[in-house]
Amino acid sequence: MIKLISFKNCPFVQRVMGALIMKNIPFEIEYIELSNKPQWFLDIAPNGQVPVLVTEDKTVLFESDAIVEYLDDKYAPIEQVSAEQKALDRAWSYQASKHYMPQCGTMGSKDQQTFETRLANLAKAFAKAENQLAESMFFKGDYISNVDIAWLPLLHRAAVIRNCSGFDMLAGYPKVQKWQAALIDSGLADKTVPENFVETFSSFYLKNTYLASLINGTEAVALSNGCASSSCCG
């Protein structure tokens, strides 16, 4: 069986999990602590980063873009598309994945000025998506595609931030907000993160950050909108 190696807050791993789940590929997952990487992981991971995917024939793959493309080549695709459309899909997927770390940096900002500067740069990605989206539920229609899976980590984390702090990173982008809601309602977000994701995510990004300073006045809103507990947002 395929094995996926991850840590609990990784957006790149969430994308790979989304592809595995949408393709109905059986897999097992093992979580490691990036602050204390085990030697066996360092021995097999050329870049020392997650995700790492160990195939059924024990080939070790790394880099999420390469892993997702491998899954597309090896297993039945989610949809049949032309070579041109596949290239466009990969380009729009890259528009998401290259903003995973900028979003993490934005959420981890310690002060308002840094947060707003970083958010302005991150928002350029949401503006591009807003201009591309039509009136359908998902990016390309009424079905989840590889592009949706690539954008899921960005949209899911924005939803957690909104629910726990009251701040909406997607304000001003109504089509993206509708898209976000459709992806969350599909259940895919919950299937691609560990059960205690909101708690572990919040303990990292909603403590000692600018976003954490917004929580005191929105605790009741956070609880009513699905943040795990007041302690997870504290």
mmCIF file of N, CA and C in Angstrom, residues 128-221:
data_model
loop_
_atom_site.group_PDB
_atom_site.id
_atom_site.type_symbol
_atom_site.label_atom_id
_atom_site.label_comp_id
_atom_site.label_asym_id
_atom_site.label_seq_id
_atom_site.Cartn_x
_atom_site.Cartn_y
_atom_site.Cartn_z
ATOM 1 N N LYS A 128 -6.764 36.800 -8.974
ATOM 2 C CA LYS A 128 -6.663 36.066 -10.236
ATOM 3 C C LYS A 128 -7.752 35.006 -10.330
ATOM 4 N N ALA A 129 -7.984 34.301 -9.228
ATOM 5 C CA ALA A 129 -9.029 33.276 -9.220
ATOM 6 C C ALA A 129 -10.404 33.904 -9.389
ATOM 7 N N GLU A 130 -10.624 35.034 -8.742
ATOM 8 C CA GLU A 130 -11.916 35.726 -8.851
ATOM 9 C C GLU A 130 -12.227 36.071 -10.294
ATOM 10 N N ASN A 131 -11.214 36.494 -11.041
ATOM 11 C CA ASN A 131 -11.411 36.867 -12.442
ATOM 12 C C ASN A 131 -11.630 35.660 -13.342
ATOM 13 N N GLN A 132 -11.181 34.498 -12.910
ATOM 14 C CA GLN A 132 -11.284 33.294 -13.726
ATOM 15 C C GLN A 132 -12.561 32.511 -13.461
ATOM 16 N N LEU A 133 -13.064 32.573 -12.236
ATOM 17 C CA LEU A 133 -14.210 31.764 -11.841
ATOM 18 C C LEU A 133 -15.478 32.183 -12.566
ATOM 19 N N ALA A 134 -16.299 31.185 -12.885
ATOM 20 C CA ALA A 134 -17.606 31.442 -13.483
ATOM 21 C C ALA A 134 -18.660 31.337 -12.383
ATOM 22 N N GLU A 135 -19.842 30.893 -12.732
ATOM 23 C CA GLU A 135 -20.921 30.780 -11.754
ATOM 24 C C GLU A 135 -21.129 29.354 -11.282
ATOM 25 N N SER A 136 -20.261 28.438 -11.693
ATOM 26 C CA SER A 136 -20.393 27.043 -11.281
ATOM 27 C C SER A 136 -19.905 26.866 -9.846
ATOM 28 N N MET A 137 -20.167 25.690 -9.282
ATOM 29 C CA MET A 137 -19.793 25.432 -7.894
ATOM 30 C C MET A 137 -18.274 25.415 -7.711
ATOM 31 N N PHE A 138 -17.570 24.754 -8.639
ATOM 32 C CA PHE A 138 -16.144 24.575 -8.501
ATOM 33 C C PHE A 138 -15.405 25.287 -9.634
ATOM 34 N N PHE A 139 -14.104 25.109 -9.696
ATOM 35 C CA PHE A 139 -13.302 25.924 -10.599
ATOM 36 C C PHE A 139 -13.683 25.727 -12.057
ATOM 37 N N LYS A 140 -13.989 24.476 -12.433
ATOM 38 C CA LYS A 140 -14.241 24.173 -13.835
ATOM 39 C C LYS A 140 -15.680 23.737 -14.117
ATOM 40 N N GLY A 141 -16.490 23.634 -13.096
ATOM 41 C CA GLY A 141 -17.857 23.166 -13.305
ATOM 42 C C GLY A 141 -18.466 22.691 -12.003
ATOM 43 N N ASP A 142 -19.339 21.718 -12.097
ATOM 44 C CA ASP A 142 -20.030 21.205 -10.919
ATOM 45 C C ASP A 142 -19.373 19.937 -10.389
ATOM 46 N N TYR A 143 -18.079 19.791 -10.559
ATOM 47 C CA TYR A 143 -17.321 18.643 -10.081
ATOM 48 C C TYR A 143 -15.965 19.122 -9.595
ATOM 49 N N ILE A 144 -15.367 18.352 -8.699
ATOM 50 C CA ILE A 144 -14.061 18.704 -8.152
ATOM 51 C C ILE A 144 -12.971 18.214 -9.092
ATOM 52 N N SER A 145 -12.095 19.113 -9.494
ATOM 53 C CA SER A 145 -10.996 18.801 -10.413
ATOM 54 C C SER A 145 -9.660 18.936 -9.689
ATOM 55 N N ASN A 146 -8.586 18.666 -10.411
ATOM 56 C CA ASN A 146 -7.251 18.825 -9.839
ATOM 57 C C ASN A 146 -6.985 20.263 -9.409
ATOM 58 N N VAL A 147 -7.562 21.213 -10.115
ATOM 59 C CA VAL A 147 -7.370 22.618 -9.749
ATOM 60 C C VAL A 147 -8.005 22.894 -8.386
ATOM 61 N N ASP A 148 -9.202 22.382 -8.165
ATOM 62 C CA ASP A 148 -9.858 22.565 -6.871
ATOM 63 C C ASP A 148 -9.023 21.960 -5.744
ATOM 64 N N ILE A 149 -8.469 20.775 -5.999
ATOM 65 C CA ILE A 149 -7.660 20.110 -4.984
ATOM 66 C C ILE A 149 -6.436 20.953 -4.634
ATOM 67 N N ALA A 150 -5.830 21.579 -5.650
ATOM 68 C CA ALA A 150 -4.654 22.416 -5.410
ATOM 69 C C ALA A 150 -5.000 23.653 -4.580
ATOM 70 N N TRP A 151 -6.184 24.208 -4.803
ATOM 71 C CA TRP A 151 -6.583 25.412 -4.073
ATOM 72 C C TRP A 151 -7.177 25.096 -2.704
ATOM 73 N N LEU A 152 -7.526 23.844 -2.466
ATOM 74 C CA LEU A 152 -8.173 23.479 -1.207
ATOM 75 C C LEU A 152 -7.396 23.924 0.029
ATOM 76 N N PRO A 153 -6.075 23.695 0.123
ATOM 77 C CA PRO A 153 -5.370 24.126 1.340
ATOM 78 C C PRO A 153 -5.483 25.620 1.607
ATOM 79 N N LEU A 154 -5.387 26.454 0.570
ATOM 80 C CA LEU A 154 -5.528 27.900 0.757
ATOM 81 C C LEU A 154 -6.918 28.257 1.256
ATOM 82 N N LEU A 155 -7.934 27.704 0.618
ATOM 83 C CA LEU A 155 -9.314 28.061 0.950
ATOM 84 C C LEU A 155 -9.716 27.484 2.299
ATOM 85 N N HIS A 156 -9.267 26.288 2.608
ATOM 86 C CA HIS A 156 -9.588 25.676 3.891
ATOM 87 C C HIS A 156 -8.967 26.456 5.045
ATOM 88 N N ARG A 157 -7.711 26.826 4.922
ATOM 89 C CA ARG A 157 -7.061 27.577 5.983
ATOM 90 C C ARG A 157 -7.687 28.959 6.156
ATOM 91 N N ALA A 158 -8.103 29.566 5.063
ATOM 92 C CA ALA A 158 -8.805 30.849 5.172
ATOM 93 C C ALA A 158 -10.114 30.679 5.931
ATOM 94 N N ALA A 159 -10.780 29.536 5.744
ATOM 95 C CA ALA A 159 -12.034 29.278 6.458
ATOM 96 C C ALA A 159 -11.785 29.098 7.951
ATOM 97 N N VAL A 160 -10.718 28.385 8.311
ATOM 98 C CA VAL A 160 -10.404 28.202 9.730
ATOM 99 C C VAL A 160 -10.080 29.544 10.377
ATOM 100 N N ILE A 161 -9.304 30.364 9.695
ATOM 101 C CA ILE A 161 -8.977 31.694 10.223
ATOM 102 C C ILE A 161 -10.245 32.518 10.424
ATOM 103 N N ARG A 162 -11.143 32.480 9.450
ATOM 104 C CA ARG A 162 -12.404 33.230 9.580
ATOM 105 C C ARG A 162 -13.222 32.721 10.766
ATOM 106 N N ASN A 163 -13.342 31.414 10.891
ATOM 107 C CA ASN A 163 -14.159 30.849 11.960
ATOM 108 C C ASN A 163 -13.586 31.116 13.344
ATOM 109 N N CYS A 164 -12.253 31.128 13.433
ATOM 110 C CA CYS A 164 -11.615 31.252 14.747
ATOM 111 C C CYS A 164 -11.285 32.686 15.138
ATOM 112 N N SER A 165 -11.072 33.555 14.179
ATOM 113 C CA SER A 165 -10.677 34.932 14.516
ATOM 114 C C SER A 165 -11.687 35.975 14.063
ATOM 115 N N GLY A 166 -12.560 35.582 13.129
ATOM 116 C CA GLY A 166 -13.508 36.543 12.578
ATOM 117 C C GLY A 166 -12.958 37.298 11.381
ATOM 118 N N PHE A 167 -11.676 37.083 11.054
ATOM 119 C CA PHE A 167 -11.075 37.794 9.919
ATOM 120 C C PHE A 167 -11.210 36.955 8.659
ATOM 121 N N ASP A 168 -11.757 37.562 7.605
ATOM 122 C CA ASP A 168 -11.960 36.845 6.340
ATOM 123 C C ASP A 168 -10.901 37.264 5.331
ATOM 124 N N MET A 169 -9.985 36.376 5.032
ATOM 125 C CA MET A 169 -8.927 36.660 4.072
ATOM 126 C C MET A 169 -9.467 36.785 2.653
ATOM 127 N N LEU A 170 -10.710 36.333 2.441
ATOM 128 C CA LEU A 170 -11.305 36.354 1.104
ATOM 129 C C LEU A 170 -12.316 37.485 0.931
ATOM 130 N N ALA A 171 -12.350 38.409 1.866
ATOM 131 C CA ALA A 171 -13.281 39.538 1.764
ATOM 132 C C ALA A 171 -13.025 40.300 0.467
ATOM 133 N N GLY A 172 -14.093 40.595 -0.250
ATOM 134 C CA GLY A 172 -13.973 41.305 -1.517
ATOM 135 C C GLY A 172 -13.883 40.400 -2.723
ATOM 136 N N TYR A 173 -13.918 39.093 -2.488
ATOM 137 C CA TYR A 173 -13.846 38.127 -3.583
ATOM 138 C C TYR A 173 -15.034 37.162 -3.474
ATOM 139 N N PRO A 174 -16.220 37.603 -3.865
ATOM 140 C CA PRO A 174 -17.436 36.799 -3.648
ATOM 141 C C PRO A 174 -17.435 35.460 -4.390
ATOM 142 N N LYS A 175 -16.854 35.415 -5.589
ATOM 143 C CA LYS A 175 -16.817 34.144 -6.319
ATOM 144 C C LYS A 175 -15.894 33.153 -5.615
ATOM 145 N N VAL A 176 -14.780 33.650 -5.099
ATOM 146 C CA VAL A 176 -13.863 32.777 -4.370
ATOM 147 C C VAL A 176 -14.517 32.304 -3.074
ATOM 148 N N GLN A 177 -15.264 33.175 -2.409
ATOM 149 C CA GLN A 177 -15.971 32.787 -1.186
ATOM 150 C C GLN A 177 -17.002 31.690 -1.475
ATOM 151 N N LYS A 178 -17.710 31.813 -2.591
ATOM 152 C CA LYS A 178 -18.686 30.794 -2.982
ATOM 153 C C LYS A 178 -17.991 29.476 -3.285
ATOM 154 N N TRP A 179 -16.884 29.560 -3.965
ATOM 155 C CA TRP A 179 -16.058 28.384 -4.281
ATOM 156 C C TRP A 179 -15.561 27.722 -2.996
ATOM 157 N N GLN A 180 -15.068 28.548 -2.073
ATOM 158 C CA GLN A 180 -14.613 28.044 -0.781
ATOM 159 C C GLN A 180 -15.728 27.283 -0.069
ATOM 160 N N ALA A 181 -16.920 27.868 -0.040
ATOM 161 C CA ALA A 181 -18.049 27.235 0.642
ATOM 162 C C ALA A 181 -18.394 25.889 0.014
ATOM 163 N N ALA A 182 -18.343 25.825 -1.321
ATOM 164 C CA ALA A 182 -18.661 24.572 -2.012
ATOM 165 C C ALA A 182 -17.643 23.486 -1.671
ATOM 166 N N LEU A 183 -16.363 23.852 -1.624
ATOM 167 C CA LEU A 183 -15.329 22.873 -1.296
ATOM 168 C C LEU A 183 -15.453 22.397 0.150
ATOM 169 N N ILE A 184 -15.725 23.322 1.073
ATOM 170 C CA ILE A 184 -15.891 22.933 2.471
ATOM 171 C C ILE A 184 -17.113 22.034 2.611
ATOM 172 N N ASP A 185 -18.213 22.410 1.966
ATOM 173 C CA ASP A 185 -19.454 21.625 2.059
ATOM 174 C C ASP A 185 -19.306 20.238 1.429
ATOM 175 N N SER A 186 -18.371 20.089 0.493
ATOM 176 C CA SER A 186 -18.175 18.788 -0.151
ATOM 177 C C SER A 186 -17.634 17.740 0.820
ATOM 178 N N GLY A 187 -17.061 18.180 1.930
ATOM 179 C CA GLY A 187 -16.479 17.272 2.902
ATOM 180 C C GLY A 187 -15.024 16.921 2.641
ATOM 181 N N LEU A 188 -14.478 17.365 1.504
ATOM 182 C CA LEU A 188 -13.103 16.993 1.160
ATOM 183 C C LEU A 188 -12.093 17.592 2.137
ATOM 184 N N ALA A 189 -12.352 18.794 2.606
ATOM 185 C CA ALA A 189 -11.405 19.437 3.531
ATOM 186 C C ALA A 189 -11.207 18.588 4.780
ATOM 187 N N ASP A 190 -12.296 18.133 5.374
ATOM 188 C CA ASP A 190 -12.203 17.333 6.597
ATOM 189 C C ASP A 190 -11.523 15.998 6.363
ATOM 190 N N LYS A 191 -11.651 15.462 5.157
ATOM 191 C CA LYS A 191 -11.063 14.153 4.846
ATOM 192 C C LYS A 191 -9.559 14.234 4.606
ATOM 193 N N THR A 192 -9.040 15.442 4.398
ATOM 194 C CA THR A 192 -7.634 15.591 4.016
ATOM 195 C C THR A 192 -6.770 16.175 5.126
ATOM 196 N N VAL A 193 -7.303 16.253 6.339
ATOM 197 C CA VAL A 193 -6.537 16.725 7.489
ATOM 198 C C VAL A 193 -6.819 15.803 8.676
ATOM 199 N N PRO A 194 -5.937 15.767 9.662
ATOM 200 C CA PRO A 194 -6.198 14.940 10.839
ATOM 201 C C PRO A 194 -7.385 15.471 11.646
ATOM 202 N N GLU A 195 -7.940 14.612 12.499
ATOM 203 C CA GLU A 195 -9.139 14.980 13.247
ATOM 204 C C GLU A 195 -8.932 16.214 14.109
ATOM 205 N N ASN A 196 -7.754 16.398 14.651
ATOM 206 C CA ASN A 196 -7.490 17.540 15.531
ATOM 207 C C ASN A 196 -6.809 18.691 14.785
ATOM 208 N N PHE A 197 -7.071 18.776 13.480
ATOM 209 C CA PHE A 197 -6.385 19.786 12.666
ATOM 210 C C PHE A 197 -6.636 21.198 13.172
ATOM 211 N N VAL A 198 -7.896 21.550 13.439
ATOM 212 C CA VAL A 198 -8.203 22.926 13.860
ATOM 213 C C VAL A 198 -7.436 23.276 15.129
ATOM 214 N N GLU A 199 -7.350 22.332 16.043
ATOM 215 C CA GLU A 199 -6.637 22.582 17.295
ATOM 216 C C GLU A 199 -5.147 22.786 17.057
ATOM 217 N N THR A 200 -4.520 21.893 16.283
ATOM 218 C CA THR A 200 -3.082 22.022 16.050
ATOM 219 C C THR A 200 -2.767 23.249 15.197
ATOM 220 N N PHE A 201 -3.613 23.517 14.215
ATOM 221 C CA PHE A 201 -3.438 24.693 13.364
ATOM 222 C C PHE A 201 -3.546 25.971 14.187
ATOM 223 N N SER A 202 -4.564 26.039 15.031
ATOM 224 C CA SER A 202 -4.805 27.242 15.823
ATOM 225 C C SER A 202 -3.711 27.473 16.847
ATOM 226 N N SER A 203 -3.186 26.392 17.418
ATOM 227 C CA SER A 203 -2.122 26.542 18.401
ATOM 228 C C SER A 203 -0.855 27.105 17.765
ATOM 229 N N PHE A 204 -0.729 26.959 16.456
ATOM 230 C CA PHE A 204 0.449 27.458 15.744
ATOM 231 C C PHE A 204 0.238 28.876 15.212
ATOM 232 N N TYR A 205 -0.925 29.117 14.587
ATOM 233 C CA TYR A 205 -1.147 30.398 13.915
ATOM 234 C C TYR A 205 -2.020 31.383 14.690
ATOM 235 N N LEU A 206 -2.679 30.930 15.737
ATOM 236 C CA LEU A 206 -3.559 31.812 16.494
ATOM 237 C C LEU A 206 -3.095 31.982 17.932
ATOM 238 N N LYS A 207 -1.804 31.938 18.116
ATOM 239 C CA LYS A 207 -1.169 32.273 19.388
ATOM 240 C C LYS A 207 0.056 33.122 19.094
ATOM 241 N N ASN A 208 0.158 34.240 19.788
ATOM 242 C CA ASN A 208 1.307 35.144 19.631
ATOM 243 C C ASN A 208 1.449 35.651 18.201
ATOM 244 N N THR A 209 0.313 35.875 17.542
ATOM 245 C CA THR A 209 0.295 36.454 16.199
ATOM 246 C C THR A 209 -0.688 37.619 16.174
ATOM 247 N N TYR A 210 -0.651 38.373 15.077
ATOM 248 C CA TYR A 210 -1.617 39.458 14.930
ATOM 249 C C TYR A 210 -3.032 38.917 14.912
ATOM 250 N N LEU A 211 -3.261 37.816 14.229
ATOM 251 C CA LEU A 211 -4.601 37.228 14.176
ATOM 252 C C LEU A 211 -5.087 36.841 15.569
ATOM 253 N N ALA A 212 -4.170 36.388 16.425
ATOM 254 C CA ALA A 212 -4.560 36.022 17.787
ATOM 255 C C ALA A 212 -5.118 37.223 18.538
ATOM 256 N N SER A 213 -4.618 38.417 18.222
ATOM 257 C CA SER A 213 -5.088 39.620 18.929
ATOM 258 C C SER A 213 -6.518 39.971 18.567
ATOM 259 N N LEU A 214 -7.036 39.390 17.463
ATOM 260 C CA LEU A 214 -8.402 39.682 17.036
ATOM 261 C C LEU A 214 -9.426 38.784 17.725
ATOM 262 N N ILE A 215 -8.956 37.759 18.409
ATOM 263 C CA ILE A 215 -9.861 36.708 18.867
ATOM 264 C C ILE A 215 -10.707 37.119 20.057
ATOM 265 N N ASN A 216 -10.182 37.919 20.968
ATOM 266 C CA ASN A 216 -10.912 38.232 22.191
ATOM 267 C C ASN A 216 -12.319 38.733 21.925
ATOM 268 N N GLY A 217 -12.474 39.532 20.889
ATOM 269 C CA GLY A 217 -13.794 40.079 20.600
ATOM 270 C C GLY A 217 -14.650 39.186 19.738
ATOM 271 N N THR A 218 -14.092 38.044 19.291
ATOM 272 C CA THR A 218 -14.846 37.192 18.366
ATOM 273 C C THR A 218 -14.952 35.757 18.858
ATOM 274 N N GLU A 219 -14.666 35.532 20.147
ATOM 275 C CA GLU A 219 -14.670 34.157 20.662
ATOM 276 C C GLU A 219 -16.022 33.494 20.473
ATOM 277 N N ALA A 220 -17.085 34.218 20.722
ATOM 278 C CA ALA A 220 -18.411 33.618 20.575
ATOM 279 C C ALA A 220 -18.692 33.265 19.129
ATOM 280 N N VAL A 221 -18.253 34.129 18.217
ATOM 281 C CA VAL A 221 -18.440 33.856 16.793
ATOM 282 C C VAL A 221 -17.645 32.624 16.400
#
